[in-house]
CSV table of C-alpha atoms in Angstrom, one decimal:
chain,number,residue,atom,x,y,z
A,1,UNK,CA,90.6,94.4,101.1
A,2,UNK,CA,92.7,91.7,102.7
A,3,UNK,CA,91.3,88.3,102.6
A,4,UNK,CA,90.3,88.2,106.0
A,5,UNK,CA,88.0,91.1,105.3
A,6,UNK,CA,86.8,89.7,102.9
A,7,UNK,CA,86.1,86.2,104.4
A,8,UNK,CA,84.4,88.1,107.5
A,9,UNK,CA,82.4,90.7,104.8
A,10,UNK,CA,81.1,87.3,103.6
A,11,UNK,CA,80.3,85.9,106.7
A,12,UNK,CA,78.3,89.0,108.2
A,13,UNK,CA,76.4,89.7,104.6
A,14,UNK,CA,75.2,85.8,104.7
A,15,UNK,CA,74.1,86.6,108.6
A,16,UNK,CA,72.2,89.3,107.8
A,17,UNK,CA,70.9,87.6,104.3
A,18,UNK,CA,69.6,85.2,106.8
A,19,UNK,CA,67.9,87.3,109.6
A,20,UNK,CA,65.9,89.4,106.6
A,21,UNK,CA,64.6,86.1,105.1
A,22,UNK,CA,63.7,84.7,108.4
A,23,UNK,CA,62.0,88.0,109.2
A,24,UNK,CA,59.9,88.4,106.5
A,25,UNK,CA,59.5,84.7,105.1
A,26,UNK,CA,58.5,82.5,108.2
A,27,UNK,CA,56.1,82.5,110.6
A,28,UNK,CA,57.8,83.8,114.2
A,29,UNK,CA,56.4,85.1,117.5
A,30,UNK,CA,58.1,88.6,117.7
A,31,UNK,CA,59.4,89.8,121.3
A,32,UNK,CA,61.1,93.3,121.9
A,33,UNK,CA,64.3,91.6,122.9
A,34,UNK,CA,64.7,89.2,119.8
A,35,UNK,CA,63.6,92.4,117.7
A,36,UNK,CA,66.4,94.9,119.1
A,37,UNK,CA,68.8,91.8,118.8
A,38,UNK,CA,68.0,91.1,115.1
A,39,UNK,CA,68.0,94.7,114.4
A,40,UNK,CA,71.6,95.3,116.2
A,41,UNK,CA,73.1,92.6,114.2
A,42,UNK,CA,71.7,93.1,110.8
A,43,UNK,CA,72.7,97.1,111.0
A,44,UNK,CA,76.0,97.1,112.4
A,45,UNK,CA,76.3,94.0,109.4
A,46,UNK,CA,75.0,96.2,106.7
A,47,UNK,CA,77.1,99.3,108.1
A,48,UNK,CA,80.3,96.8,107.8
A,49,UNK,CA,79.6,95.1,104.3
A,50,UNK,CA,78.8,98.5,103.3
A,51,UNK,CA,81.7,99.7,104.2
A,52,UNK,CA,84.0,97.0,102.8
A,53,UNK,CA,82.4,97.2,99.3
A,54,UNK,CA,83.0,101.1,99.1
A,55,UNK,CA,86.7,101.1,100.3
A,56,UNK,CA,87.0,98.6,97.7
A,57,UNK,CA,85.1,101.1,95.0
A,58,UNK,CA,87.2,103.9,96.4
A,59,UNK,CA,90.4,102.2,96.6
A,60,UNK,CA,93.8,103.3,93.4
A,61,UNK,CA,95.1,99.9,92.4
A,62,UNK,CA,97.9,100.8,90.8
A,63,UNK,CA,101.4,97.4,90.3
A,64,UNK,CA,100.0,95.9,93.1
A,65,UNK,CA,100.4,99.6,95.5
A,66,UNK,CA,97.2,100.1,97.1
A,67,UNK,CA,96.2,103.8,98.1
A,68,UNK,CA,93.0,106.1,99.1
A,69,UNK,CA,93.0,110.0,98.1
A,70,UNK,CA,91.0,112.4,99.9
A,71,UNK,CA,92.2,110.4,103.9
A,72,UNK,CA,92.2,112.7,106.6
A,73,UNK,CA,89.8,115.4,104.8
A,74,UNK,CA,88.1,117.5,107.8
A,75,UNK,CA,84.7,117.5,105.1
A,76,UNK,CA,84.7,113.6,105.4
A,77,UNK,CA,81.4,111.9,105.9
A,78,UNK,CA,81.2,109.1,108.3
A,79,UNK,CA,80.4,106.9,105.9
A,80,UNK,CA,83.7,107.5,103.6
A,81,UNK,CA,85.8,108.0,106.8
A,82,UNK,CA,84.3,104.2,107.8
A,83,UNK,CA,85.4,103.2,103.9
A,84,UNK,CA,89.3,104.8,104.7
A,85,UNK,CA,89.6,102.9,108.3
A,86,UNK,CA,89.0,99.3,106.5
A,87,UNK,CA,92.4,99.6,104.5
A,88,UNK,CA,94.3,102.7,106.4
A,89,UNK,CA,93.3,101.9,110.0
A,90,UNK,CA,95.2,104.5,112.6
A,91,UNK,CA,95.3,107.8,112.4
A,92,UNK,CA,95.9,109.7,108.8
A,93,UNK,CA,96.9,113.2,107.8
A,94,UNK,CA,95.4,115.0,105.1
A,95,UNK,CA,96.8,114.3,101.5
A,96,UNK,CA,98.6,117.6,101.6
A,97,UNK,CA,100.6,116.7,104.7
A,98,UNK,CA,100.9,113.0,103.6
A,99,UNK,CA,99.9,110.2,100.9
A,100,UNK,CA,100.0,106.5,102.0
A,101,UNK,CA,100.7,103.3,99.9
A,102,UNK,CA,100.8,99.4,101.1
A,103,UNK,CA,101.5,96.4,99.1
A,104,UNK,CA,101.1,92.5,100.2
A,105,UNK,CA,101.6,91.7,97.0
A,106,UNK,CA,104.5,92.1,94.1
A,107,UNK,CA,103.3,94.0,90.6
A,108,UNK,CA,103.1,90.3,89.2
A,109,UNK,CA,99.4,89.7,92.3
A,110,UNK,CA,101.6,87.1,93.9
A,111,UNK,CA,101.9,87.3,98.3
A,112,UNK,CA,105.4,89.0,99.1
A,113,UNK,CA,107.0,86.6,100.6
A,114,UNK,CA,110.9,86.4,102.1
A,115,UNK,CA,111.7,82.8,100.5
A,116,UNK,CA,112.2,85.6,97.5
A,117,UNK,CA,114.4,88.4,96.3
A,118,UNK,CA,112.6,91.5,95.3
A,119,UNK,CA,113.4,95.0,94.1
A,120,UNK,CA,112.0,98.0,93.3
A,121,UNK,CA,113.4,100.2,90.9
A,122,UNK,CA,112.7,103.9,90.4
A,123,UNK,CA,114.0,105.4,87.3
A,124,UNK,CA,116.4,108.7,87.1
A,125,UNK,CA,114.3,111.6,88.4
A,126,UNK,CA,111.2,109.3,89.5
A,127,UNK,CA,111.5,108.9,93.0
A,128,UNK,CA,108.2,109.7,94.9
A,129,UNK,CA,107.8,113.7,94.7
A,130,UNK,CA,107.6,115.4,97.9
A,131,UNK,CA,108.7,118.7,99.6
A,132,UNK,CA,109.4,117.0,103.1
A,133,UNK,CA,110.5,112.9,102.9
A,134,UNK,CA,109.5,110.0,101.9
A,135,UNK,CA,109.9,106.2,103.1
A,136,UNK,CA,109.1,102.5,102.9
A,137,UNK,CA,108.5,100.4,105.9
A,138,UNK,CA,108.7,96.6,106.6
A,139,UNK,CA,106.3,94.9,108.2
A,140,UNK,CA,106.0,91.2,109.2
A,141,UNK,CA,102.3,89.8,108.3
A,142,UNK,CA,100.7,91.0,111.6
A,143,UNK,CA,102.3,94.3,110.4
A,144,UNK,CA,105.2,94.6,113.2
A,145,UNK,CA,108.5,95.3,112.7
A,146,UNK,CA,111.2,93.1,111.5
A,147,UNK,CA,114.2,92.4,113.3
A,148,UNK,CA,117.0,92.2,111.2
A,149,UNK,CA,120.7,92.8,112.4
A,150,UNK,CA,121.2,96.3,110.7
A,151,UNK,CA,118.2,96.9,112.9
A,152,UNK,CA,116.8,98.8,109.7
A,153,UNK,CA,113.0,99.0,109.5
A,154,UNK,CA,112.6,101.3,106.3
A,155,UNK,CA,114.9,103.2,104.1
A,156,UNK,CA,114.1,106.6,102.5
A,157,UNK,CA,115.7,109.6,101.0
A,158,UNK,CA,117.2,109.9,104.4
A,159,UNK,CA,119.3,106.8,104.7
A,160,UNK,CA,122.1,107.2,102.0
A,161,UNK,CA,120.9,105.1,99.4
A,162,UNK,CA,123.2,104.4,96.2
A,163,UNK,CA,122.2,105.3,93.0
A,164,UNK,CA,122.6,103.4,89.7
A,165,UNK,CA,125.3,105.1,87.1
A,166,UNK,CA,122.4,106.1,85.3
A,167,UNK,CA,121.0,108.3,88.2
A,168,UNK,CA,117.8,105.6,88.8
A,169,UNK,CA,117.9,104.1,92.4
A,170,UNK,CA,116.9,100.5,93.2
A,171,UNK,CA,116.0,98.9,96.2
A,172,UNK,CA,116.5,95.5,97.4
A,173,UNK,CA,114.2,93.8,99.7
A,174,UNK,CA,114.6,90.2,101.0
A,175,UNK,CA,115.8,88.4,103.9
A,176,UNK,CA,119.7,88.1,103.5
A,177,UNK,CA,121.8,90.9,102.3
A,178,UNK,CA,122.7,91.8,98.9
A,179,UNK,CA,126.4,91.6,98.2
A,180,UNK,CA,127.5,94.8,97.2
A,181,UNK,CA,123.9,96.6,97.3
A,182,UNK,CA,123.8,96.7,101.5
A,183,UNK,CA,123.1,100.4,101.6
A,184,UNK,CA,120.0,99.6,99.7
A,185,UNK,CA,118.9,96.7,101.1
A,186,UNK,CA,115.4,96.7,102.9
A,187,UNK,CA,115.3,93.8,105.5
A,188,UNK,CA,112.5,91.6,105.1
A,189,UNK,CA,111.2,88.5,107.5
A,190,UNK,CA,111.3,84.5,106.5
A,191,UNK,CA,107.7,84.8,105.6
A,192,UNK,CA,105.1,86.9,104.1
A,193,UNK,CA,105.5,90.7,104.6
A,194,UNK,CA,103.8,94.2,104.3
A,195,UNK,CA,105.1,97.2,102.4
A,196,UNK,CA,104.1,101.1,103.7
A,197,UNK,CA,105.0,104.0,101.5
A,198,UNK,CA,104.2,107.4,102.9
A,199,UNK,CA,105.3,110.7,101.1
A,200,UNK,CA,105.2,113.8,103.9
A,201,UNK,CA,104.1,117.4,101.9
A,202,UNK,CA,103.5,115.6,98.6
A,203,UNK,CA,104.6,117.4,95.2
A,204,UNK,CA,101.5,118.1,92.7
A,205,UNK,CA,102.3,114.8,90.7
A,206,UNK,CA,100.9,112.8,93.6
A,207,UNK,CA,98.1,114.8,94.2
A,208,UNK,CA,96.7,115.1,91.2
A,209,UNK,CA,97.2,111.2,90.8
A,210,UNK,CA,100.2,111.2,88.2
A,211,UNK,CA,102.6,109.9,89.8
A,212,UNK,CA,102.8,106.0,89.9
A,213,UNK,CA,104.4,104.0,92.3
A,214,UNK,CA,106.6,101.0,90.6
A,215,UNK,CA,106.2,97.6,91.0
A,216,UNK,CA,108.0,95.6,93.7
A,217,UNK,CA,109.3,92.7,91.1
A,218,UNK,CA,110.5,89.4,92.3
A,219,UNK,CA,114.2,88.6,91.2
A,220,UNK,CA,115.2,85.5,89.5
């Protein structure tokens, strides 16, 4: 839950705390418009608190990666599909077409942030399982692409990256290149940033939640 949502979850709950002791502690000449009105507010506000506080129950917090299992299931109540939509909003594939995983944050809870150098590393045979592709995206803090003068807005399995001598890959993501480590370099803005990572036709570690995502660690 970003902090807006959580400012805003705030907000409406003291709203609707409000209405409900106004409505049943004090004295008030009801009229069918102030009624519908009241009622309006304090059920789309319960529907929305309600729906912050279980996408934060259902959300996997795993080095500062969050991500949702079951997104996109066809047997999805309204309720959970409400709970998915506060932290995956758009359109989502089931997890056996595709997992998701975004990150504001490094593994250390501190906001990404391009004044810094990070990497992520993935040790020899750990990059994330899948039977299709798999990729992380940049995004700015409105979540928009970067513009950066490789014009590179995500790197993947696809895009050539270099491997350490010992087989493990590591990827560099900050706002100037890294001498020598261009092919793994991950453009990031002058401010704070967004990380996605989506794996297409997941392998079985992912779905059965053993697979964990490494850190994005700041570089000193």
């Amino acid at each position: 839950m970003s902090r807006i949502s959580t400012y805003l979850a705030t907000l409406v709950g003291a709203v609707c705390i409000y209405f409900l002791i106004r409505l049943f502690f004090f004295t008030q000449t009801r009229i069918v418009r102030n009624d519908v009105v009241q009622g309006f507010l304090i059920g789309w506000g319960l529907a929305f608190v309600s729906a912050q506080i279980y996408a934060n129950l259902k959300a996997v917090k795993v080095n500062g990666w969050i991500t949702m299992f079951g997104l996109g299931e066809p047997s999805n109540g309204m309720f959970l599909r409400a709970a998915h939509a506060q932290l995956f909003p758009g359109p989502v594939n089931t997890p056996q077409e595709a997992m998701y995983w975004w990150t504001n944050k490094d593994g250390s809870r501190h906001a990404l942030r391009g004044v810094h150098y990070y990497i992520m590393h993935f040790p020899p045979g750990q990059l994330p399982p899948n039977h299709a592709f798999w990729s992380i995206t940049m995004g700015d803090a409105r979540n928009h692409f970067v513009a950066n003068p490789l014009n590179r807005y995500s790197v993947s399995d696809r895009s050539g990256l270099a491997q350490n001598p010992d087989g493990s890959v590591d990827i560099y993501i900050q706002n100037t290149a890294p001498a020598g480590h261009e092919s793994n370099w991950l453009p990031a803005p002058s401010g704070n940033f967004i990380l996605w990572l989506r794996v297409y036709i997941p392998g079985e570690a992912i779905l059965q939640g053993k697979y964990t995502v490494p850190p994005v660690v700041e570089r000193k």
